[in-house]
XYZ file of C-alpha atoms in Angstrom:
686
model
C 3.472 8.673 -27.180
C 1.676 11.694 -25.590
C 3.778 15.198 -25.329
C 3.358 15.374 -21.649
C 5.049 11.828 -21.427
C 8.220 13.156 -23.421
C 7.860 16.192 -20.901
C 8.232 14.079 -17.993
C 10.988 12.043 -19.628
C 13.052 15.380 -20.542
C 12.684 16.405 -16.781
C 13.826 13.388 -15.594
C 16.787 13.093 -17.573
C 17.663 16.806 -16.952
C 17.132 16.111 -13.278
C 19.455 13.306 -13.349
C 22.312 14.740 -14.947
C 21.927 17.818 -12.323
C 22.012 14.961 -9.778
C 25.142 13.123 -11.618
C 27.569 16.317 -11.314
C 26.353 17.577 -8.092
C 28.832 17.244 -5.192
C 28.186 15.626 -1.878
C 27.274 17.994 0.893
C 30.134 19.076 3.159
C 29.079 18.035 6.604
C 30.070 20.707 9.292
C 31.720 19.917 12.363
C 29.242 19.786 15.286
C 30.533 23.093 16.765
C 30.412 24.793 13.308
C 26.930 23.159 12.715
C 25.314 24.586 15.855
C 26.854 28.032 14.990
C 25.637 28.172 11.466
C 22.346 26.010 11.068
C 21.026 26.314 14.703
C 19.125 29.346 16.231
C 18.845 29.849 19.933
C 19.759 27.893 23.163
C 21.709 24.720 22.210
C 20.360 21.365 22.760
C 21.152 19.321 25.736
C 20.229 15.601 26.968
C 16.599 16.712 27.886
C 16.151 18.308 24.612
C 13.488 15.749 23.424
C 12.087 14.796 26.963
C 11.617 18.171 28.788
C 10.597 20.513 26.208
C 6.902 21.024 26.320
C 6.539 22.258 22.454
C 6.589 21.116 19.658
C 4.469 17.984 20.996
C 5.265 14.640 19.429
C 2.618 12.038 19.332
C 3.493 10.490 22.676
C 4.913 12.220 25.988
C 8.023 10.309 26.974
C 7.550 11.701 31.038
C 4.084 9.740 30.645
C 5.670 6.454 30.012
C 3.991 5.011 32.721
C 0.473 5.583 31.507
C 1.147 3.903 28.363
C 2.687 0.927 29.818
C -0.725 0.595 32.080
C -2.784 1.075 28.970
C -0.966 -1.638 27.123
C -1.161 -4.043 30.241
C -4.946 -3.313 30.206
C -5.759 -3.210 26.664
C -3.211 -4.823 24.517
C -1.535 -7.415 27.109
C -0.651 -9.667 24.317
C 1.315 -6.850 22.483
C 4.140 -7.270 25.218
C 5.383 -10.664 24.140
C 5.106 -9.918 20.633
C 6.935 -6.586 20.938
C 9.639 -8.439 23.094
C 10.269 -11.002 20.569
C 10.590 -8.623 17.684
C 12.758 -6.396 19.820
C 15.005 -9.287 20.694
C 15.464 -10.120 17.195
C 16.747 -6.806 16.115
C 19.045 -7.023 19.249
C 20.349 -10.238 18.014
C 20.557 -8.850 14.374
C 17.809 -11.336 13.017
C 15.768 -9.607 10.265
C 13.056 -11.027 8.171
C 12.352 -8.387 5.215
C 10.767 -8.545 1.818
C 10.786 -12.131 1.816
C 14.084 -12.993 3.192
C 12.939 -15.132 5.594
C 14.967 -14.738 9.221
C 18.302 -14.135 8.399
C 21.354 -13.246 10.698
C 23.096 -9.956 9.480
C 26.180 -10.626 11.633
C 27.668 -8.810 14.524
C 28.339 -5.570 12.644
C 25.391 -5.078 10.298
C 26.560 -4.363 6.509
C 24.166 -1.440 5.626
C 24.740 -1.589 2.117
C 24.227 -5.165 1.000
C 21.032 -6.910 -0.250
C 21.395 -9.864 1.885
C 18.923 -12.037 -0.306
C 21.269 -11.913 -3.378
C 24.578 -10.873 -1.522
C 25.023 -7.742 -3.908
C 26.633 -4.929 -2.307
C 26.624 -1.369 -3.527
C 29.736 0.719 -2.934
C 29.920 3.416 -0.544
C 30.489 6.216 -3.061
C 28.601 9.414 -3.782
C 24.954 8.748 -4.499
C 25.160 10.276 -7.630
C 27.539 7.851 -9.117
C 25.664 4.465 -8.032
C 23.465 2.397 -10.208
C 20.742 1.126 -8.008
C 19.198 -1.242 -10.638
C 20.608 -3.774 -12.971
C 17.920 -5.906 -14.642
C 20.258 -8.385 -15.553
C 20.870 -9.847 -12.106
C 19.036 -10.479 -9.215
C 19.527 -8.088 -6.467
C 16.654 -6.204 -5.293
C 17.996 -2.647 -3.911
C 14.578 -2.351 -1.751
C 16.288 -4.737 0.690
C 19.184 -2.633 2.168
C 16.605 0.307 1.773
C 14.020 -1.297 3.833
C 16.647 -2.263 6.643
C 17.942 1.277 6.504
C 14.477 2.677 7.199
C 15.226 1.651 10.558
C 11.652 0.816 11.398
C 12.593 -1.822 14.193
C 13.577 1.274 16.410
C 9.806 1.344 17.433
C 10.385 -2.294 18.519
C 13.392 -1.487 20.507
C 11.606 1.523 21.848
C 8.564 0.108 23.116
C 10.365 -2.950 24.596
C 12.576 -0.348 26.700
C 9.441 1.221 28.119
C 8.095 -2.222 28.830
C 10.927 -3.643 30.602
C 13.602 -0.768 31.357
C 16.300 -3.250 30.252
C 19.203 -1.222 29.156
C 20.171 -3.421 26.313
C 17.356 -2.169 24.069
C 18.828 1.447 24.573
C 22.329 0.060 23.789
C 21.339 -1.534 20.639
C 19.479 1.421 19.684
C 22.416 3.631 20.168
C 24.913 1.109 18.747
C 22.760 0.497 15.295
C 22.255 4.418 14.851
C 25.734 5.279 15.314
C 27.018 2.283 13.122
C 24.159 3.571 10.282
C 25.790 7.055 10.649
C 29.580 5.778 10.504
C 28.872 3.481 7.497
C 26.429 5.616 5.559
C 28.402 9.239 5.356
C 25.854 11.853 4.052
C 25.054 11.864 0.437
C 27.402 8.535 0.107
C 25.910 4.945 -0.731
C 22.850 3.370 -1.683
C 20.886 4.565 1.233
C 21.372 8.043 0.177
C 19.927 7.374 -3.353
C 16.349 7.753 -2.827
C 14.598 10.581 -0.997
C 11.560 8.356 0.038
C 14.083 6.023 2.030
C 15.598 9.102 3.454
C 12.246 10.799 4.634
C 11.040 7.439 6.128
C 14.390 6.986 8.046
C 14.335 10.310 9.313
C 10.748 9.744 10.827
C 11.958 6.523 12.482
C 14.863 8.070 13.883
C 12.596 11.029 15.507
C 10.415 8.243 17.043
C 13.257 6.453 18.549
C 14.785 9.698 19.753
C 11.535 10.166 21.715
C 11.254 6.471 22.918
C 14.951 6.572 24.443
C 14.641 10.026 25.837
C 12.321 8.795 28.617
C 14.768 9.545 31.704
C 17.530 11.654 30.581
C 19.155 8.337 28.935
C 20.763 10.163 25.860
C 23.793 12.259 26.441
C 24.080 15.993 25.172
C 26.828 14.909 22.463
C 24.553 12.043 21.037
C 21.621 14.490 21.006
C 23.361 16.839 18.843
C 24.775 14.124 16.643
C 21.532 12.997 15.765
C 20.019 16.487 15.214
C 22.846 17.180 12.821
C 22.224 13.818 11.009
C 18.624 14.644 10.585
C 19.138 18.167 9.324
C 21.430 16.590 6.369
C 18.449 14.134 5.807
C 16.044 17.187 5.400
C 18.551 18.984 3.465
C 18.929 16.163 0.949
C 15.080 15.612 0.600
C 14.829 19.080 -0.266
C 17.257 19.477 -2.999
C 16.001 15.868 -4.359
C 12.125 15.972 -4.220
C 10.898 13.178 -6.256
C 8.677 15.309 -8.677
C 7.564 13.495 -11.912
C 5.121 16.127 -12.794
C 1.988 17.883 -11.812
C -1.054 14.784 -11.895
C 1.809 12.332 -12.273
C 3.693 12.505 -8.973
C 3.513 9.435 -6.600
C 3.781 8.383 -2.784
C 7.318 8.863 -3.090
C 7.054 12.820 -3.356
C 4.022 12.506 -0.769
C 6.950 10.869 1.511
C 9.388 13.492 0.841
C 6.866 16.343 2.012
C 6.151 13.940 4.927
C 9.494 13.842 5.886
C 10.331 17.709 5.859
C 7.084 18.255 7.660
C 8.323 16.211 10.561
C 11.915 17.713 10.719
C 10.437 20.979 9.904
C 7.744 20.817 12.848
C 10.012 18.833 15.524
C 13.434 20.453 14.958
C 12.007 24.300 14.790
C 15.443 25.744 15.691
C 17.112 24.526 12.506
C 17.660 27.445 9.991
C 15.780 25.401 7.176
C 12.708 24.534 9.445
C 10.318 26.946 8.690
C 11.059 26.690 4.923
C 10.566 23.018 5.068
C 7.451 23.071 7.157
C 5.864 25.477 4.711
C 7.118 23.646 1.615
C 6.067 20.412 3.066
C 2.549 21.565 4.207
C 1.704 23.229 0.767
C 2.849 19.898 -0.942
C 0.752 17.595 0.953
C -2.239 19.984 0.480
C -1.659 19.787 -3.496
C -0.850 16.281 -3.600
C -3.765 14.869 -1.529
C -5.957 16.458 -4.189
C -4.081 15.421 -7.219
C -3.412 12.070 -5.787
C -6.560 11.020 -4.281
C -9.635 10.716 -5.966
C -12.953 12.531 -4.780
C -14.388 9.344 -3.348
C -11.309 8.872 -1.341
C -9.102 6.102 -3.687
C -5.523 6.647 -4.121
C -4.976 7.038 -8.087
C -2.123 4.519 -8.139
C -4.499 1.782 -8.506
C -3.225 -0.149 -5.514
C -4.958 -0.842 -2.382
C -1.437 -1.387 -0.706
C -0.144 1.981 -1.932
C -3.471 3.501 -0.725
C -2.940 2.506 2.805
C 0.552 3.957 2.381
C -0.516 7.234 1.408
C -3.200 7.214 3.867
C -0.671 6.417 6.653
C 1.247 9.847 5.571
C -1.530 11.954 5.102
C -2.937 10.714 8.230
C 0.427 11.076 10.025
C 0.995 14.798 8.925
C -2.735 15.541 9.942
C -2.336 14.220 13.450
C 1.143 15.761 14.304
C -0.133 19.001 12.868
C -3.100 18.896 14.571
C -1.100 18.317 18.268
C 0.757 21.485 17.303
C -1.832 24.043 15.670
C -0.531 23.546 12.300
C -3.636 23.227 10.355
C -4.940 21.722 7.003
C -7.843 22.902 4.785
C -11.594 21.649 4.964
C -10.553 20.009 1.226
C -7.406 18.168 3.053
C -9.640 16.954 5.819
C -12.612 15.793 3.682
C -10.297 14.009 1.407
C -8.755 12.356 4.264
C -12.052 11.103 5.771
C -12.782 9.739 2.376
C -9.446 7.716 2.143
C -10.642 6.225 5.724
C -14.206 5.317 4.127
C -12.368 3.559 1.410
C -10.141 1.675 3.399
C -13.104 0.647 5.766
C -15.010 -0.652 2.374
C -12.310 -2.707 1.395
C -11.682 -4.162 4.513
C -13.306 -7.616 4.242
C -14.981 -9.157 7.439
C -12.030 -11.265 7.817
C -10.054 -8.056 8.609
C -8.108 -8.627 5.329
C -7.861 -6.103 2.457
C -7.459 -7.631 -1.138
C -3.947 -7.119 -2.563
C -5.254 -5.259 -5.790
C -2.283 -3.838 -7.712
C 1.569 -3.471 -6.557
C 2.422 -4.362 -2.936
C 5.914 -3.710 -1.454
C 4.885 -4.033 2.271
C 5.514 -0.206 2.727
C 4.858 1.651 5.911
C 5.742 4.824 7.396
C 6.135 3.629 11.084
C 5.573 0.050 12.123
C 4.024 -0.394 15.485
C 1.669 -3.329 16.584
C 0.838 -4.153 12.831
C 3.161 -4.831 9.848
C 0.722 -6.941 7.874
C 0.310 -4.864 4.664
C -3.379 -6.535 4.036
C -4.305 -4.671 7.151
C -5.886 -1.523 7.325
C -7.498 -1.290 10.847
C -4.767 0.651 12.597
C -5.132 3.398 10.118
C -8.913 3.235 10.169
C -8.911 3.293 13.864
C -6.658 6.002 14.504
C -8.352 7.959 11.523
C -11.865 7.598 13.000
C -10.817 8.439 16.401
C -9.064 11.737 15.202
C -12.349 12.809 13.623
C -14.155 11.735 16.544
C -16.235 9.423 14.478
C -17.721 6.191 15.760
C -15.931 2.886 14.849
C -18.045 -0.100 13.687
C -18.464 -2.287 16.724
C -16.525 -5.223 14.950
C -13.540 -3.058 14.576
C -10.962 -3.585 17.101
C -9.229 -0.794 18.754
C -5.290 -0.762 17.869
C -2.375 -0.253 19.716
C -1.525 2.652 17.127
C -4.376 4.675 18.393
C -2.342 4.654 21.761
C 0.796 5.662 20.440
C -0.768 8.371 18.143
C -3.430 9.848 20.156
C -2.522 8.735 23.859
C -4.243 6.717 26.686
C -6.969 8.676 26.936
C -8.228 8.060 23.454
C -8.853 4.222 24.134
C -12.180 4.764 25.507
C -13.680 4.061 22.172
C -16.925 5.331 20.691
C -18.671 2.398 18.652
C -22.019 2.042 16.570
C -23.919 -0.855 15.102
C -23.000 0.476 11.624
C -23.903 -2.082 9.008
C -21.232 -2.165 6.416
C -23.095 -2.035 3.188
C -22.221 -2.206 -0.541
C -20.736 0.984 -2.349
C -19.749 2.076 -5.720
C -16.674 4.208 -5.671
C -17.377 5.565 -9.520
C -14.922 8.147 -9.585
C -11.812 5.609 -9.208
C -13.736 2.656 -10.561
C -14.081 0.188 -7.722
C -17.469 -1.366 -6.390
C -17.652 -3.119 -3.229
C -20.417 -5.789 -2.673
C -20.652 -6.941 0.837
C -22.430 -7.798 4.051
C -21.236 -9.630 7.329
C -20.763 -12.917 5.556
C -19.761 -11.732 2.036
C -17.048 -9.494 0.305
C -16.540 -8.970 -3.501
C -14.226 -6.146 -4.561
C -14.695 -5.328 -8.309
C -12.176 -3.341 -10.097
C -12.568 -1.313 -13.242
C -9.658 1.191 -11.595
C -9.466 4.358 -13.474
C -6.086 5.748 -14.555
C -6.104 9.383 -14.814
C -4.844 11.299 -18.109
C -1.310 12.015 -16.792
C -0.808 9.107 -14.434
C 1.911 6.746 -15.291
C 0.030 3.670 -13.794
C 3.135 2.295 -12.388
C 1.647 0.221 -9.907
C -1.512 -0.719 -11.497
C -2.001 -4.379 -12.774
C -3.930 -5.385 -15.775
C -6.842 -6.411 -13.398
C -9.748 -4.490 -15.500
C -13.133 -6.073 -14.607
C -11.460 -8.404 -12.179
C -12.831 -9.189 -8.549
C -11.973 -10.831 -5.469
C -14.287 -12.993 -3.278
C -14.392 -13.584 0.331
C -17.026 -15.856 1.833
C -17.532 -16.624 5.607
C -13.793 -15.253 6.032
C -12.439 -17.562 3.545
C -10.818 -16.197 0.560
C -11.634 -17.865 -2.515
C -10.671 -15.649 -5.586
C -7.826 -13.631 -5.015
C -5.524 -11.087 -6.822
C -1.866 -12.609 -7.065
C -0.049 -9.662 -5.072
C 3.668 -8.819 -6.026
C 6.622 -11.208 -6.507
C 9.166 -8.528 -6.737
C 10.163 -5.412 -8.671
C 13.621 -5.061 -10.136
C 15.279 -8.480 -9.149
C 13.239 -10.525 -11.657
C 11.694 -8.392 -14.230
C 10.015 -11.411 -15.944
C 8.285 -12.480 -12.430
C 7.304 -8.867 -11.901
C 5.457 -8.693 -15.478
C 3.587 -12.165 -14.726
C 2.453 -10.809 -11.543
C 0.985 -7.800 -13.224
C -0.357 -9.533 -16.321
C -3.825 -10.165 -17.550
C -3.660 -13.772 -17.058
C -2.883 -13.632 -13.522
C -6.132 -11.966 -12.719
C -9.807 -12.954 -12.479
C -10.552 -11.677 -15.617
C -10.977 -12.764 -19.476
C -8.021 -12.717 -21.552
C -8.623 -12.172 -25.558
C -6.313 -13.611 -28.091
C -3.417 -13.925 -25.414
C -3.210 -10.276 -25.365
C -2.671 -7.921 -22.586
C -5.342 -5.524 -21.436
C -2.909 -2.611 -21.444
C 0.379 -2.784 -22.899
C 3.567 -2.682 -21.048
C 7.425 -2.784 -21.638
C 9.059 -5.701 -20.457
C 11.802 -3.574 -18.853
C 9.792 -0.455 -18.010
C 8.552 -2.020 -14.838
C 6.750 1.298 -13.454
C 4.919 2.302 -16.681
C 1.787 0.787 -18.337
C -0.330 2.233 -21.265
C -3.736 3.269 -20.567
C -5.317 1.151 -23.585
C -8.206 -0.457 -21.433
C -9.751 2.803 -20.253
C -12.107 0.791 -17.923
C -15.549 2.112 -16.697
C -17.927 1.302 -14.519
C -21.255 2.375 -16.159
C -24.154 0.396 -13.874
C -24.411 0.107 -10.354
C -27.551 -1.016 -8.772
C -27.442 -1.759 -4.814
C -30.624 -3.564 -3.472
C -31.535 -5.160 -0.267
C -30.018 -8.799 -1.299
C -28.846 -8.181 -4.715
C -26.184 -5.795 -6.036
C -25.193 -5.508 -9.559
C -22.267 -3.935 -11.204
C -21.547 -3.530 -14.762
C -18.209 -2.079 -16.614
C -16.414 -2.409 -19.788
C -12.610 -1.639 -20.953
C -11.374 -1.166 -24.490
C -8.081 -2.755 -24.125
C -8.972 -5.215 -27.065
C -10.212 -2.624 -29.104
C -6.389 -2.202 -30.411
C -6.180 -5.378 -32.115
C -6.524 -5.783 -35.781
C -9.987 -7.315 -35.281
C -11.366 -4.860 -32.185
C -13.046 -6.698 -29.186
C -15.050 -4.757 -26.474
C -15.432 -6.600 -23.131
C -18.327 -6.127 -20.883
C -18.560 -7.758 -17.320
C -21.835 -7.815 -15.434
C -21.679 -9.139 -12.150
C -25.064 -10.140 -9.820
C -24.131 -10.752 -6.302
C -26.785 -12.632 -4.255
C -25.909 -11.699 -0.646
C -28.275 -13.632 1.074
C -27.260 -17.035 -0.515
C -23.607 -15.962 -0.957
C -23.669 -16.542 -4.780
C -22.369 -14.703 -7.977
C -23.368 -14.707 -11.505
C -20.892 -13.363 -14.002
C -21.953 -12.560 -17.485
C -19.029 -11.767 -19.846
C -19.739 -10.192 -23.154
C -17.643 -9.531 -26.180
C -18.534 -7.457 -29.115
C -16.848 -6.460 -32.390
C -17.082 -7.326 -36.190
C -19.434 -10.162 -36.450
C -18.199 -13.514 -36.997
C -14.570 -12.920 -36.386
C -12.806 -15.460 -34.399
C -11.223 -15.052 -31.349
C -9.728 -17.125 -28.452
C -11.182 -16.330 -24.812
C -9.784 -17.372 -21.616
C -11.655 -16.927 -18.353
C -9.336 -17.137 -15.541
C -9.941 -17.468 -11.840
C -7.074 -17.461 -9.124
C -7.680 -19.113 -5.878
C -5.426 -19.875 -3.126
C -7.414 -23.247 -2.152
C -5.595 -26.267 -3.704
C -8.052 -28.970 -3.268
C -9.929 -28.689 -6.351
C -12.235 -31.317 -8.074
C -13.198 -30.898 -11.895
C -16.776 -32.323 -11.581
C -17.162 -32.261 -15.501
C -15.833 -30.044 -18.436
C -17.815 -27.098 -16.969
C -17.646 -27.091 -12.898
C -14.844 -26.868 -10.473
C -15.294 -27.537 -6.871
C -12.978 -25.637 -4.398
C -12.872 -27.859 -0.993
C -11.549 -27.086 2.495
C -10.889 -29.264 5.201
C -13.606 -27.987 7.359
C -16.197 -29.231 4.790
C -16.802 -25.870 3.272
C -16.377 -25.525 -0.563
C -17.350 -23.413 -3.499
C -18.764 -24.356 -6.909
C -17.551 -22.498 -10.060
C -19.517 -23.382 -13.156
C -19.131 -21.983 -16.485
C -21.785 -21.953 -19.649
C -21.496 -20.584 -23.028
C -23.094 -21.303 -26.426
C -19.992 -23.636 -27.401
C -17.984 -25.870 -24.912
C -15.337 -24.666 -23.571
C -11.731 -26.555 -22.258
C -11.559 -26.449 -18.589
C -8.504 -26.790 -17.024
C -6.499 -26.368 -13.221
C -3.217 -25.451 -13.246
C -0.668 -24.913 -10.157
C 0.187 -21.108 -9.766
C 1.441 -18.949 -6.925
C 0.376 -15.899 -5.301
C 2.257 -13.507 -2.956
C 0.646 -12.341 0.358
C 3.550 -10.321 0.891
C 6.191 -8.843 -1.364
C 8.614 -11.745 -2.147
C 6.794 -14.265 -0.203
C 5.521 -17.201 -2.403
C 2.492 -19.254 -1.566
C 0.772 -21.876 -3.571
C -2.309 -21.453 -5.626
C -4.634 -22.889 -8.542
C -5.578 -21.028 -11.639
C -8.997 -22.203 -13.156
C -9.226 -21.428 -16.909
C -11.912 -22.187 -19.135
C -10.985 -21.544 -22.643
C -13.039 -21.014 -25.789
C -12.548 -20.293 -29.584
C -15.369 -18.843 -30.844
C -16.911 -15.971 -33.190
C -17.968 -12.532 -32.222
C -20.873 -11.684 -30.410
C -19.741 -13.998 -27.855
C -20.959 -14.490 -24.316
C -19.548 -16.685 -21.154
C -21.938 -17.296 -18.157
C -20.062 -18.111 -14.968
C -22.075 -19.229 -11.606
C -20.255 -19.226 -8.392
C -21.877 -20.413 -5.314
C -21.324 -22.556 -1.942
C -24.374 -24.449 -2.497
C -24.328 -27.926 -4.089
C -26.495 -26.901 -7.175
C -26.048 -23.414 -8.154
C -29.438 -22.798 -9.932
C -32.905 -21.410 -9.017
C -31.417 -18.150 -7.763
C -34.156 -15.793 -9.016
C -36.762 -17.525 -7.049
C -35.065 -16.647 -3.746
C -34.994 -12.842 -4.522
C -36.886 -10.627 -2.506
C -40.044 -8.649 -4.291
C -38.001 -5.549 -4.386
C -34.987 -7.091 -5.957
C -37.135 -8.927 -8.581
C -38.469 -5.588 -9.634
C -34.796 -4.378 -9.877
C -34.057 -7.731 -12.075
C -37.055 -6.971 -14.486
C -35.650 -3.348 -14.712
C -32.141 -4.316 -15.684
C -33.394 -6.961 -18.359
C -35.335 -4.317 -19.910
C -32.235 -2.270 -20.378
C -29.585 -4.809 -20.780
C -29.347 -4.693 -24.584
C -29.298 -1.141 -24.652
C -26.552 -1.035 -22.249
C -24.557 -3.562 -23.831
C -24.573 -1.536 -27.295
């Protein structure tokens, strides 16, 4: 284990001991709080609705223009919003795969209603949030206590003026405050959760301050509650170490940024704002590669971190709080990465971990959709939006009705290699392939990475044929969690039933960087794109093996050729398992080397395997997880071999009946590319 890992472990132990013996903060009475922690005139019932500065994302006094914009641009949103708000009023929630569940007339904010485990309301330092020997998931009470349904209640209130939504907002907020005394209970154990909750409370306050709806006492109680949220975050920043921090620390800074900016008369406001802005500036450079991909090796966590950095930038920009040119450049690169990995269907492959995390939920709560962030981001920087990208309701709430007159362009989305982070996207209007040789930086703990080196996903004509498995859960079932991130669950090749990179069974957010994957060949032609990469994960075996995968994507005819090559000590025998996961369950084995994936609309895909020796082809029942905790049926196509090094497997994928003769269909320029690659192939392989 590297020395810096020991440093992190020691730092975490010391921080844990410090928290263990820290006493909960003493909550001041309202009168004492505003005497000691507030500067200037006391807030009244119009504090959020009447003040001109600071600016929030939207202005409650202009609610009529927002409703007109929704009726014009997003008429379907009205019924959807009301349905979601009505479920919240009835205390019916569907969180993290729970299915819609009635939580009772009085919500118990401390319970995982999926497993029925309840955490005690004691000082947060005395709570054990995870026990791997039970099936409880602490994320369930955390997710509920993010209070992200407040935006549904607020939008429904604006759309209907029905007091039931305001009354429910107030009832739930007061219920939460009463049931969760400051620094007590499971909902005070994670600063990320506290930050996201504070942000959603602020959004709620602006939605329900439209017409002097909240009395002075309520306004002051909420401000006091938010102050203690900020104080807790400040004292419990989730710092792992420089270059090892995660989305948790980014969320901490974002929470302090909101609180420091929007509540400027708090005695800690300027310190929080300064700390947060500097922290966000540092982390966007440390946690985001120069090409724009988040370094946690997960498309979903990329989306979440983009949400955070973009939210801070937009809110700061409205209030004259500036970020550096480097921050803006890196943020634009993040938008570009999300745009590239978004397939023509509008979905993004769920590469790496996914836990459905959002900062604020408005019209979109689909973890595989980045459209709303791309839309807000491009509009913020006054960049043109590709013509097939929809204008989203998020743009309205973040940027105002005047932003909805979109600037579109006929940009053709093209293939691109993100060499710094290790991804390659091969695409046109009918085809999308995402290849992963995701880089793990020297100090990153790879907590959300999967063993997906040299794996790829494939969508053709909006049909996802080859997918990543997603995330079943985290702590509630560590075996299922490990299965989701295992080599055998991804579209790559396993050797001797070993993992590409090792991980400990019960250390669920750490993975060794054994693989050290690297893209070393990228050619982007008119109708042909080629990517090649290696990983070293199997060089740690007694008889080391190096795996190279080269993918040839024939865009015009929607076909793919995959060459897997294995090198090591000549003559050494190994077992090889080429795995392909698909959500298509109607699969026919045509012979011992070809499978056909069929859909009811007569569309199909052939996957054929070729090698020097015969393999054993099988189709097994499997599962994937389109959302955290949501299980869906899948099939795992597996071609297994027992062979001596050097060894090669050629896999041909096509939606044509006979996947042969592809080379004859190449353009002249791409045929020259083919010859160039062939002339350097063996040199590259060595």
